[in-house]
Amino acid sequence: MPQFLTTTQADFEMAFTALLGMKREDSPEVDADVAAIIAYVRARGDQAVIDLTARFDRLQLSPETLAFSPDEMAAEVAKVGAEDRAALELAAERIRAYHLRQMPMAEESWTGPHGETLGWRWTPVSAAGLYVPGGTASYPSSVLMNAIPAKVAGVERLVIACPTPDGALNPLVLLAAHLAGVDTVYRIGGAQAIAALAYGTDTIEPVDKITGPGNAWVAAAKRRVFGKVGIDMIAGPSEILVIADGQTDPDWVALDLLSQAEHDVSAQAILITPDEGFARAVGAAVERRLETLDRREIASASWAEFGAIIVTRDLAEAAALSNRIAPEHLELCVADPDALSARITHAGAIFLGHWTPEAIGDYVGGPNHVLPTARSARFSSGLSVMDFLKRTTLAKMTPAALAAIGPAAERLAQSESLGAHGLSVRARLDRLNG
Amino acid sequence: MPQFLTTTQADFEMAFTALLGMKREDSPEVDADVAAIIAYVRARGDQAVIDLTARFDRLQLSPETLAFSPDEMAAEVAKVGAEDRAALELAAERIRAYHLRQMPMAEESWTGPHGETLGWRWTPVSAAGLYVPGGTASYPSSVLMNAIPAKVAGVERLVIACPTPDGALNPLVLLAAHLAGVDTVYRIGGAQAIAALAYGTDTIEPVDKITGPGNAWVAAAKRRVFGKVGIDMIAGPSEILVIADGQTDPDWVALDLLSQAEHDVSAQAILITPDEGFARAVGAAVERRLETLDRREIASASWAEFGAIIVTRDLAEAAALSNRIAPEHLELCVADPDALSARITHAGAIFLGHWTPEAIGDYVGGPNHVLPTARSARFSSGLSVMDFLKRTTLAKMTPAALAAIGPAAERLAQSESLGAHGLSVRARLDRLNG
């Protein structure tokens, strides 16, 4: 059974703090293994990748078969039925439209008080690699969510690394790659794929940025190559927080909670409501739905171990608790979701009103479903075009501007004992004065 | 002597690739030590921080003296002379004005094709911690460059950790903290300071984001706490690339190169020019200036080991080489710097024209001087207000919108075998159809 708390109970603060601090994921200690894998790939390149793929994925590759050929891609894509294809196309179109709105002005510049020009320019990352997990966690929707922002940003070369254990893969993943404009899909995974993307091999050109979710090995490898390449974030298990005023069908809210719980035994689903009767009704609805859910074993384990129902005095208190949780997904199943939304300071994504189940956001809403987990919405954002852009700042002084602000720069350089800094300004000032 | 290359020499590509791959920093293997320090701080809190500060900084603190008191701050700030203060105030004002322009619209929303509302909202990080190195690398300008974007973004609580080995510190650092609106300055440094900021102690409240440069221990600690808190980047030694057409005073360019070389023996200064005579004149000017420079030992070592002069066929070739380097600082000392700037795809900051020595950007230009090093301008940007903001995506479906796009979401959920996802949409669709 999940925890059932009320904010009026004497030990609520203690219980809530414990809920906040709950460690949901025991990452295995893979760092030493990952370091060895990265070193092996850097030393032996293709051969290391092929060797490790044979060992971990039971798949014998050659440099020629590391990537799917265009013919292989086409053959796999042809396996996808019309209805799945239409659904994926609708998702791609809506995700593209949303992310196009995120594009900043390519360049901004203005003139400062002394005639100097200041500004900045945005440019895309040249090459990006998307990691796509294999097996049951191989989601075509994640391919769209990672690849489309990259293409919208203007990334020229976009590749995917997706392991195919025993050669198996989901053709929808390849269709999603195709729809999103991915150039190459490599049949490789794990830390070896991350190392190959970061450092390159004879066959695999290195990229500048790596995004996408993965297991503990992938996460540890991304942490290690960070700096050599950019990475998006270290993803943790998924979470949902539903704030409800009690005027929604309890069954809807139960399904929304379960749609996160079914992801992973480490996922977390929390309901906060001021209506205790509704809270109990949702709890009962979850139990009923669990009986018939396909993924009931996973969802039950997640709900029992990490689920929680919290009864508050009012919705304002619910919003305050939500801000302490900083949830990845926040559903506001209330009569006036906009008013409540205005009170939310930390959340990855907000789903407003009774007609916006979180699952809409996973697929076709438009916003990205790669979102900050494990309370990291306190300091980070979901994936966006910004992850595939970088800004170059611009400054152009005139002689008058240098005359006006140069002496202050010279002074500060001296105070920091950086002589050449000061002299580089002084030499120019002397010319102006001479 | 620095390398002298010409793009027409037979082995240029090999030599240039070697230059690109040059490892300038041998980070000591401190990761195990850092892990132990973080674990110690998490277990013992204040006591661990006090103990480690006594050991590494030879300074005996108590929980009451971990932070400077307002009186201590005021006493230190009063030591700063009027001219230094005026220079710092000018810098603060210009940095603030520049970063104010970076603020995105707080919220954007629009109506989709089926009446649904989509959008996002930017909110500030609640609390940030700035690491400021102690000793000779304790730069008041860096305090401004880190703290002002945080305050402009709206960060509520802003603290500094700055070690004061043997109790010594630069009063200008405290003045910069004061001018930027920093709330608290802690006399602590190293991995223990990063651990205390990330996890908190009885005295030190945890923050959500940590920025600022530091030594190998600080860098390793930031890498380890990344995820628990946000971090900015792992900073490496500084770099400058000057592209010159030969129409600048060679002495100016020499000083610009030296203004990076004097930072650190691992810094790198490179000149690219199509004018071989000018190239040699700059080389000679560097040697002359090195004779009298205060920091000549550092600058000579950097210039000899990592410096380079490259003669190209033309400016277009210079721009192409620059894009492969992706320099932190790029000076365009040419007659038409705007035209050349348009060819630059990867650079942290560009300084345009003869009157914009890079040192202006270090202090008073306005743009941030915390910039991507070690070729990371390929995928990352300088510090900005965006580092202290995060975006929450918003989606609100109407019944009509759910009816239009819900079936595609349900279909994709089924294809990913996520039953509850599909049911959460289906339950609502059934109500609409019922």
mmCIF file of N, CA, C and O in Angstrom, chain A residues 84 94 98 116 119 121 126 141 208 223 228 249 256 259 262 338 341 344-347 350 352 354-356 362-363 378 381-382 390-393 395-397 411 416 420-421 428 431, chain B residues 84 94 98 116 119 121 126 141 208 223 228 249 256 259 262 338 341 344-347 350 352 354-356 362-363 378 381-382 390-393 395-397 411 416 420-421 428 431:
data_model
loop_
_atom_site.group_PDB
_atom_site.id
_atom_site.type_symbol
_atom_site.label_atom_id
_atom_site.label_comp_id
_atom_site.label_asym_id
_atom_site.label_seq_id
_atom_site.Cartn_x
_atom_site.Cartn_y
_atom_site.Cartn_z
ATOM 1 N N ASP A 84 -0.187 2.839 -37.050
ATOM 2 C CA ASP A 84 0.970 3.239 -36.234
ATOM 3 C C ASP A 84 1.726 4.380 -36.911
ATOM 4 O O ASP A 84 2.162 5.331 -36.261
ATOM 5 N N ARG A 94 3.329 17.553 -34.462
ATOM 6 C CA ARG A 94 3.012 18.415 -33.317
ATOM 7 C C ARG A 94 4.266 18.750 -32.506
ATOM 8 O O ARG A 94 4.420 19.864 -32.004
ATOM 9 N N TYR A 98 5.721 22.621 -31.939
ATOM 10 C CA TYR A 98 5.982 23.186 -30.608
ATOM 11 C C TYR A 98 7.435 23.665 -30.509
ATOM 12 O O TYR A 98 7.715 24.769 -30.042
ATOM 13 N N GLU A 116 29.679 51.534 -28.764
ATOM 14 C CA GLU A 116 30.126 50.149 -28.931
ATOM 15 C C GLU A 116 28.949 49.261 -29.318
ATOM 16 O O GLU A 116 27.814 49.561 -28.987
ATOM 17 N N GLY A 119 26.165 42.195 -28.278
ATOM 18 C CA GLY A 119 25.118 41.281 -28.695
ATOM 19 C C GLY A 119 25.522 39.828 -28.534
ATOM 20 O O GLY A 119 26.449 39.514 -27.772
ATOM 21 N N ARG A 121 24.990 35.702 -30.751
ATOM 22 C CA ARG A 121 24.490 34.950 -31.893
ATOM 23 C C ARG A 121 24.308 33.501 -31.470
ATOM 24 O O ARG A 121 25.151 32.945 -30.772
ATOM 25 N N SER A 126 27.053 21.078 -34.361
ATOM 26 C CA SER A 126 27.213 20.488 -35.702
ATOM 27 C C SER A 126 26.717 19.052 -35.787
ATOM 28 O O SER A 126 26.103 18.655 -36.768
ATOM 29 N N SER A 141 8.611 7.059 -29.372
ATOM 30 C CA SER A 141 8.274 8.438 -28.988
ATOM 31 C C SER A 141 9.522 9.172 -28.490
ATOM 32 O O SER A 141 9.681 10.365 -28.730
ATOM 33 N N ASP A 208 29.261 16.023 -31.129
ATOM 34 C CA ASP A 208 29.560 17.085 -30.169
ATOM 35 C C ASP A 208 28.651 17.028 -28.945
ATOM 36 O O ASP A 208 28.987 17.573 -27.890
ATOM 37 N N ARG A 223 28.276 10.676 -17.836
ATOM 38 C CA ARG A 223 28.919 11.516 -16.825
ATOM 39 C C ARG A 223 30.421 11.617 -17.099
ATOM 40 O O ARG A 223 31.032 12.670 -16.941
ATOM 41 N N LYS A 228 34.154 16.406 -22.787
ATOM 42 C CA LYS A 228 34.628 16.068 -24.142
ATOM 43 C C LYS A 228 33.500 16.347 -25.127
ATOM 44 O O LYS A 228 33.710 16.864 -26.227
ATOM 45 N N ASP A 249 -13.213 12.430 -12.190
ATOM 46 C CA ASP A 249 -13.513 11.009 -12.002
ATOM 47 C C ASP A 249 -12.291 10.347 -11.333
ATOM 48 O O ASP A 249 -11.184 10.414 -11.869
ATOM 49 N N ASP A 256 -4.038 7.947 -14.452
ATOM 50 C CA ASP A 256 -2.921 8.880 -14.650
ATOM 51 C C ASP A 256 -1.749 8.518 -13.729
ATOM 52 O O ASP A 256 -0.586 8.539 -14.134
ATOM 53 N N SER A 259 -0.116 5.440 -15.005
ATOM 54 C CA SER A 259 0.637 5.571 -16.253
ATOM 55 C C SER A 259 2.096 5.945 -15.970
ATOM 56 O O SER A 259 2.958 5.749 -16.828
ATOM 57 N N GLU A 262 3.529 2.351 -14.092
ATOM 58 C CA GLU A 262 3.789 1.188 -14.941
ATOM 59 C C GLU A 262 5.127 1.259 -15.678
ATOM 60 O O GLU A 262 5.571 0.284 -16.258
ATOM 61 N N ASP A 338 -5.400 27.233 -14.352
ATOM 62 C CA ASP A 338 -4.485 28.352 -14.626
ATOM 63 C C ASP A 338 -4.112 29.083 -13.344
ATOM 64 O O ASP A 338 -2.962 29.467 -13.136
ATOM 65 N N SER A 341 -1.745 26.877 -11.481
ATOM 66 C CA SER A 341 -0.471 26.821 -12.199
ATOM 67 C C SER A 341 0.412 28.024 -11.862
ATOM 68 O O SER A 341 1.645 27.907 -11.778
ATOM 69 N N ILE A 344 2.898 27.532 -9.144
ATOM 70 C CA ILE A 344 3.918 26.481 -9.270
ATOM 71 C C ILE A 344 5.251 27.094 -9.702
ATOM 72 O O ILE A 344 5.331 27.741 -10.748
ATOM 73 N N THR A 345 6.273 26.893 -8.893
ATOM 74 C CA THR A 345 7.582 27.455 -9.237
ATOM 75 C C THR A 345 8.569 26.419 -9.765
ATOM 76 O O THR A 345 9.526 26.788 -10.427
ATOM 77 N N HIS A 346 8.365 25.149 -9.435
ATOM 78 C CA HIS A 346 9.310 24.132 -9.911
ATOM 79 C C HIS A 346 8.549 22.912 -10.413
ATOM 80 O O HIS A 346 7.937 22.193 -9.622
ATOM 81 N N ALA A 347 8.620 22.661 -11.711
ATOM 82 C CA ALA A 347 8.027 21.453 -12.293
ATOM 83 C C ALA A 347 8.563 21.312 -13.702
ATOM 84 O O ALA A 347 8.816 22.313 -14.377
ATOM 85 N N ILE A 350 3.680 20.890 -16.852
ATOM 86 C CA ILE A 350 2.373 20.974 -16.200
ATOM 87 C C ILE A 350 1.289 20.619 -17.220
ATOM 88 O O ILE A 350 1.317 21.096 -18.358
ATOM 89 N N LEU A 352 -2.700 20.803 -17.603
ATOM 90 C CA LEU A 352 -3.750 21.606 -16.957
ATOM 91 C C LEU A 352 -5.143 21.059 -17.241
ATOM 92 O O LEU A 352 -5.525 20.883 -18.413
ATOM 93 N N HIS A 354 -8.890 18.729 -16.453
ATOM 94 C CA HIS A 354 -9.332 17.339 -16.442
ATOM 95 C C HIS A 354 -9.079 16.619 -17.758
ATOM 96 O O HIS A 354 -9.052 15.395 -17.799
ATOM 97 N N TRP A 355 -8.916 17.376 -18.834
ATOM 98 C CA TRP A 355 -8.844 16.753 -20.163
ATOM 99 C C TRP A 355 -7.418 16.602 -20.663
ATOM 100 O O TRP A 355 -7.197 16.391 -21.852
ATOM 101 N N THR A 356 -6.468 16.724 -19.762
ATOM 102 C CA THR A 356 -5.062 16.641 -20.184
ATOM 103 C C THR A 356 -4.328 15.556 -19.415
ATOM 104 O O THR A 356 -3.506 15.829 -18.542
ATOM 105 N N ASP A 362 3.258 12.578 -23.303
ATOM 106 C CA ASP A 362 4.275 11.586 -23.672
ATOM 107 C C ASP A 362 4.367 11.400 -25.173
ATOM 108 O O ASP A 362 5.402 10.952 -25.672
ATOM 109 N N TYR A 363 3.285 11.707 -25.865
ATOM 110 C CA TYR A 363 3.232 11.350 -27.283
ATOM 111 C C TYR A 363 2.944 12.505 -28.231
ATOM 112 O O TYR A 363 3.728 12.782 -29.129
ATOM 113 N N ARG A 378 14.132 21.643 -9.924
ATOM 114 C CA ARG A 378 14.565 22.815 -9.150
ATOM 115 C C ARG A 378 15.587 23.636 -9.931
ATOM 116 O O ARG A 378 15.739 24.835 -9.696
ATOM 117 N N SER A 381 15.655 22.011 -16.945
ATOM 118 C CA SER A 381 14.483 22.058 -17.811
ATOM 119 C C SER A 381 14.429 20.803 -18.656
ATOM 120 O O SER A 381 15.420 20.095 -18.809
ATOM 121 N N GLY A 382 13.280 20.581 -19.247
ATOM 122 C CA GLY A 382 13.156 19.505 -20.214
ATOM 123 C C GLY A 382 13.996 19.785 -21.445
ATOM 124 O O GLY A 382 14.468 20.901 -21.662
ATOM 125 N N LYS A 390 24.099 26.869 -29.215
ATOM 126 C CA LYS A 390 24.978 27.538 -28.271
ATOM 127 C C LYS A 390 25.130 28.983 -28.710
ATOM 128 O O LYS A 390 24.949 29.301 -29.892
ATOM 129 N N ARG A 391 25.464 29.823 -27.737
ATOM 130 C CA ARG A 391 25.471 31.254 -27.949
ATOM 131 C C ARG A 391 26.900 31.779 -27.945
ATOM 132 O O ARG A 391 27.681 31.446 -27.051
ATOM 133 N N THR A 392 27.218 32.571 -28.949
ATOM 134 C CA THR A 392 28.506 33.259 -28.991
ATOM 135 C C THR A 392 28.244 34.725 -28.666
ATOM 136 O O THR A 392 27.409 35.357 -29.314
ATOM 137 N N THR A 393 28.927 35.260 -27.668
ATOM 138 C CA THR A 393 28.711 36.668 -27.352
ATOM 139 C C THR A 393 29.577 37.529 -28.275
ATOM 140 O O THR A 393 30.634 37.108 -28.738
ATOM 141 N N ALA A 395 31.175 41.550 -29.021
ATOM 142 C CA ALA A 395 31.471 42.892 -28.516
ATOM 143 C C ALA A 395 32.396 43.588 -29.501
ATOM 144 O O ALA A 395 33.384 43.010 -29.952
ATOM 145 N N LYS A 396 32.046 44.819 -29.862
ATOM 146 C CA LYS A 396 32.920 45.612 -30.738
ATOM 147 C C LYS A 396 33.028 47.019 -30.161
ATOM 148 O O LYS A 396 32.062 47.778 -30.142
ATOM 149 N N MET A 397 34.222 47.358 -29.700
ATOM 150 C CA MET A 397 34.448 48.685 -29.143
ATOM 151 C C MET A 397 34.780 49.669 -30.264
ATOM 152 O O MET A 397 35.390 49.307 -31.261
ATOM 153 N N ARG A 411 42.398 49.202 -14.629
ATOM 154 C CA ARG A 411 42.453 49.249 -13.157
ATOM 155 C C ARG A 411 42.153 47.865 -12.544
ATOM 156 O O ARG A 411 42.843 47.399 -11.650
ATOM 157 N N GLU A 416 43.953 42.613 -10.113
ATOM 158 C CA GLU A 416 44.045 41.148 -10.168
ATOM 159 C C GLU A 416 45.454 40.697 -10.556
ATOM 160 O O GLU A 416 45.672 39.515 -10.825
ATOM 161 N N ALA A 420 49.530 41.854 -18.416
ATOM 162 C CA ALA A 420 49.344 41.923 -19.867
ATOM 163 C C ALA A 420 47.915 42.333 -20.201
ATOM 164 O O ALA A 420 47.679 43.012 -21.212
ATOM 165 N N HIS A 421 46.943 41.911 -19.357
ATOM 166 C CA HIS A 421 45.567 42.359 -19.566
ATOM 167 C C HIS A 421 45.522 43.893 -19.586
ATOM 168 O O HIS A 421 44.946 44.507 -20.485
ATOM 169 N N ARG A 428 46.478 50.567 -26.492
ATOM 170 C CA ARG A 428 45.498 51.196 -27.385
ATOM 171 C C ARG A 428 45.111 52.589 -26.877
ATOM 172 O O ARG A 428 44.966 53.529 -27.665
ATOM 173 N N ARG A 431 47.667 55.130 -27.857
ATOM 174 C CA ARG A 431 47.555 55.551 -29.249
ATOM 175 C C ARG A 431 46.486 56.649 -29.397
ATOM 176 O O ARG A 431 46.678 57.636 -30.112
ATOM 177 N N ASP B 84 39.399 51.658 -7.279
ATOM 178 C CA ASP B 84 39.030 50.262 -7.493
ATOM 179 C C ASP B 84 37.519 50.096 -7.404
ATOM 180 O O ASP B 84 36.905 49.381 -8.176
ATOM 181 N N ARG B 94 27.659 47.521 -16.243
ATOM 182 C CA ARG B 94 27.639 47.090 -17.645
ATOM 183 C C ARG B 94 27.283 45.610 -17.772
ATOM 184 O O ARG B 94 26.586 45.201 -18.698
ATOM 185 N N TYR B 98 23.939 44.170 -19.798
ATOM 186 C CA TYR B 98 24.025 43.152 -20.852
ATOM 187 C C TYR B 98 23.138 41.955 -20.524
ATOM 188 O O TYR B 98 22.379 41.464 -21.363
ATOM 189 N N GLU B 116 -6.586 23.663 -28.036
ATOM 190 C CA GLU B 116 -5.741 23.387 -26.866
ATOM 191 C C GLU B 116 -4.766 24.542 -26.635
ATOM 192 O O GLU B 116 -4.396 25.243 -27.568
ATOM 193 N N GLY B 119 2.375 26.006 -24.301
ATOM 194 C CA GLY B 119 3.304 27.077 -23.986
ATOM 195 C C GLY B 119 4.368 26.639 -23.006
ATOM 196 O O GLY B 119 4.628 25.439 -22.837
ATOM 197 N N ARG B 121 6.785 28.369 -19.341
ATOM 198 C CA ARG B 121 7.034 29.458 -18.394
ATOM 199 C C ARG B 121 8.446 29.313 -17.871
ATOM 200 O O ARG B 121 8.899 28.211 -17.579
ATOM 201 N N SER B 126 15.833 28.732 -7.146
ATOM 202 C CA SER B 126 15.603 29.417 -5.862
ATOM 203 C C SER B 126 16.893 29.845 -5.169
ATOM 204 O O SER B 126 16.973 30.926 -4.604
ATOM 205 N N SER B 141 36.357 40.074 -10.530
ATOM 206 C CA SER B 141 35.579 40.128 -11.771
ATOM 207 C C SER B 141 34.757 38.849 -11.948
ATOM 208 O O SER B 141 33.630 38.892 -12.443
ATOM 209 N N ASP B 208 20.532 24.955 -5.040
ATOM 210 C CA ASP B 208 20.029 24.142 -6.153
ATOM 211 C C ASP B 208 21.009 24.099 -7.326
ATOM 212 O O ASP B 208 20.949 23.203 -8.153
ATOM 213 N N ARG B 223 31.458 17.520 -10.588
ATOM 214 C CA ARG B 223 31.035 16.413 -11.434
ATOM 215 C C ARG B 223 30.252 15.386 -10.608
ATOM 216 O O ARG B 223 29.269 14.818 -11.071
ATOM 217 N N LYS B 228 22.318 15.966 -8.185
ATOM 218 C CA LYS B 228 21.749 16.426 -6.911
ATOM 219 C C LYS B 228 21.493 17.928 -7.004
ATOM 220 O O LYS B 228 20.480 18.441 -6.526
ATOM 221 N N ASP B 249 48.649 46.977 -35.072
ATOM 222 C CA ASP B 249 49.986 47.079 -34.471
ATOM 223 C C ASP B 249 50.358 45.699 -33.909
ATOM 224 O O ASP B 249 49.630 45.142 -33.087
ATOM 225 N N ASP B 256 47.617 41.005 -26.541
ATOM 226 C CA ASP B 256 46.357 40.253 -26.451
ATOM 227 C C ASP B 256 46.641 38.762 -26.252
ATOM 228 O O ASP B 256 45.983 38.087 -25.445
ATOM 229 N N SER B 259 47.841 38.200 -22.788
ATOM 230 C CA SER B 259 46.853 38.374 -21.725
ATOM 231 C C SER B 259 46.138 37.049 -21.423
ATOM 232 O O SER B 259 45.552 36.893 -20.355
ATOM 233 N N GLU B 262 49.314 34.702 -19.735
ATOM 234 C CA GLU B 262 49.739 35.010 -18.361
ATOM 235 C C GLU B 262 48.814 34.399 -17.306
ATOM 236 O O GLU B 262 49.137 34.401 -16.122
ATOM 237 N N ASP B 338 32.912 42.304 -39.040
ATOM 238 C CA ASP B 338 31.551 41.764 -39.112
ATOM 239 C C ASP B 338 31.444 40.696 -40.193
ATOM 240 O O ASP B 338 30.803 39.660 -39.990
ATOM 241 N N SER B 341 33.167 37.650 -38.883
ATOM 242 C CA SER B 341 32.384 37.071 -37.783
ATOM 243 C C SER B 341 31.259 36.193 -38.314
ATOM 244 O O SER B 341 30.917 35.164 -37.714
ATOM 245 N N ILE B 344 31.984 32.556 -38.553
ATOM 246 C CA ILE B 344 32.365 31.810 -37.344
ATOM 247 C C ILE B 344 31.166 31.022 -36.817
ATOM 248 O O ILE B 344 30.122 31.600 -36.522
ATOM 249 N N THR B 345 31.319 29.719 -36.706
ATOM 250 C CA THR B 345 30.208 28.887 -36.215
ATOM 251 C C THR B 345 30.408 28.416 -34.776
ATOM 252 O O THR B 345 29.434 28.066 -34.118
ATOM 253 N N HIS B 346 31.637 28.349 -34.299
ATOM 254 C CA HIS B 346 31.867 27.880 -32.927
ATOM 255 C C HIS B 346 32.881 28.777 -32.226
ATOM 256 O O HIS B 346 34.054 28.774 -32.583
ATOM 257 N N ALA B 347 32.430 29.498 -31.211
ATOM 258 C CA ALA B 347 33.343 30.314 -30.393
ATOM 259 C C ALA B 347 32.573 30.754 -29.160
ATOM 260 O O ALA B 347 31.360 30.978 -29.221
ATOM 261 N N ILE B 350 33.268 36.528 -29.237
ATOM 262 C CA ILE B 350 34.015 37.166 -30.327
ATOM 263 C C ILE B 350 34.231 38.642 -29.990
ATOM 264 O O ILE B 350 33.302 39.330 -29.541
ATOM 265 N N LEU B 352 35.424 42.051 -31.753
ATOM 266 C CA LEU B 352 35.505 42.498 -33.143
ATOM 267 C C LEU B 352 36.325 43.774 -33.295
ATOM 268 O O LEU B 352 36.055 44.778 -32.621
ATOM 269 N N HIS B 354 39.984 46.239 -34.170
ATOM 270 C CA HIS B 354 41.255 46.563 -33.527
ATOM 271 C C HIS B 354 41.100 47.147 -32.124
ATOM 272 O O HIS B 354 42.033 47.128 -31.332
ATOM 273 N N TRP B 355 39.935 47.692 -31.837
ATOM 274 C CA TRP B 355 39.764 48.436 -30.589
ATOM 275 C C TRP B 355 39.093 47.605 -29.492
ATOM 276 O O TRP B 355 38.609 48.147 -28.515
ATOM 277 N N THR B 356 39.053 46.297 -29.686
ATOM 278 C CA THR B 356 38.390 45.436 -28.706
ATOM 279 C C THR B 356 39.339 44.378 -28.176
ATOM 280 O O THR B 356 39.222 43.197 -28.504
ATOM 281 N N ASP B 362 36.938 40.697 -20.292
ATOM 282 C CA ASP B 362 37.168 40.099 -18.976
ATOM 283 C C ASP B 362 36.550 40.940 -17.866
ATOM 284 O O ASP B 362 36.269 40.435 -16.787
ATOM 285 N N TYR B 363 36.379 42.223 -18.122
ATOM 286 C CA TYR B 363 36.016 43.128 -17.026
ATOM 287 C C TYR B 363 34.754 43.948 -17.271
ATOM 288 O O TYR B 363 33.819 43.886 -16.504
ATOM 289 N N ARG B 378 31.981 24.039 -29.089
ATOM 290 C CA ARG B 378 31.259 23.232 -30.087
ATOM 291 C C ARG B 378 29.848 22.909 -29.606
ATOM 292 O O ARG B 378 28.949 22.667 -30.406
ATOM 293 N N SER B 381 27.753 27.120 -24.161
ATOM 294 C CA SER B 381 27.758 28.581 -24.211
ATOM 295 C C SER B 381 28.374 29.129 -22.930
ATOM 296 O O SER B 381 28.485 28.425 -21.930
ATOM 297 N N GLY B 382 28.709 30.401 -22.974
ATOM 298 C CA GLY B 382 29.144 31.075 -21.757
ATOM 299 C C GLY B 382 28.013 31.158 -20.744
ATOM 300 O O GLY B 382 26.847 30.936 -21.070
ATOM 301 N N LYS B 390 14.847 27.993 -15.346
ATOM 302 C CA LYS B 390 14.420 26.728 -15.928
ATOM 303 C C LYS B 390 13.018 26.904 -16.461
ATOM 304 O O LYS B 390 12.262 27.763 -15.998
ATOM 305 N N ARG B 391 12.694 26.060 -17.419
ATOM 306 C CA ARG B 391 11.455 26.217 -18.166
ATOM 307 C C ARG B 391 10.503 25.086 -17.809
ATOM 308 O O ARG B 391 10.883 23.919 -17.780
ATOM 309 N N THR B 392 9.263 25.448 -17.500
ATOM 310 C CA THR B 392 8.207 24.462 -17.283
ATOM 311 C C THR B 392 7.309 24.494 -18.508
ATOM 312 O O THR B 392 6.809 25.557 -18.874
ATOM 313 N N THR B 393 7.107 23.344 -19.139
ATOM 314 C CA THR B 393 6.217 23.341 -20.305
ATOM 315 C C THR B 393 4.770 23.236 -19.836
ATOM 316 O O THR B 393 4.476 22.687 -18.774
ATOM 317 N N ALA B 395 0.607 22.492 -21.053
ATOM 318 C CA ALA B 395 -0.327 21.965 -22.050
ATOM 319 C C ALA B 395 -1.695 21.843 -21.407
ATOM 320 O O ALA B 395 -1.826 21.331 -20.299
ATOM 321 N N LYS B 396 -2.696 22.357 -22.097
ATOM 322 C CA LYS B 396 -4.077 22.217 -21.623
ATOM 323 C C LYS B 396 -4.962 21.790 -22.782
ATOM 324 O O LYS B 396 -5.174 22.560 -23.721
ATOM 325 N N MET B 397 -5.460 20.571 -22.706
ATOM 326 C CA MET B 397 -6.330 20.073 -23.760
ATOM 327 C C MET B 397 -7.767 20.511 -23.493
ATOM 328 O O MET B 397 -8.186 20.646 -22.347
ATOM 329 N N ARG B 411 -2.855 4.910 -29.475
ATOM 330 C CA ARG B 411 -2.215 3.969 -30.401
ATOM 331 C C ARG B 411 -0.724 3.818 -30.092
ATOM 332 O O ARG B 411 -0.197 2.707 -30.036
ATOM 333 N N GLU B 416 3.901 0.842 -27.564
ATOM 334 C CA GLU B 416 5.006 0.780 -26.599
ATOM 335 C C GLU B 416 4.646 -0.112 -25.407
ATOM 336 O O GLU B 416 5.372 -0.133 -24.405
ATOM 337 N N ALA B 420 -1.568 1.477 -19.173
ATOM 338 C CA ALA B 420 -2.242 2.514 -18.394
ATOM 339 C C ALA B 420 -2.190 3.862 -19.114
ATOM 340 O O ALA B 420 -3.112 4.675 -19.003
ATOM 341 N N HIS B 421 -1.080 4.099 -19.851
ATOM 342 C CA HIS B 421 -1.008 5.325 -20.653
ATOM 343 C C HIS B 421 -2.200 5.393 -21.594
ATOM 344 O O HIS B 421 -2.900 6.407 -21.679
ATOM 345 N N ARG B 428 -11.170 8.956 -20.841
ATOM 346 C CA ARG B 428 -11.720 10.280 -21.127
ATOM 347 C C ARG B 428 -12.443 10.291 -22.481
ATOM 348 O O ARG B 428 -13.496 10.907 -22.623
ATOM 349 N N ARG B 431 -15.866 8.937 -22.203
ATOM 350 C CA ARG B 431 -16.826 9.877 -21.635
ATOM 351 C C ARG B 431 -17.354 10.825 -22.726
ATOM 352 O O ARG B 431 -18.547 11.128 -22.788
#
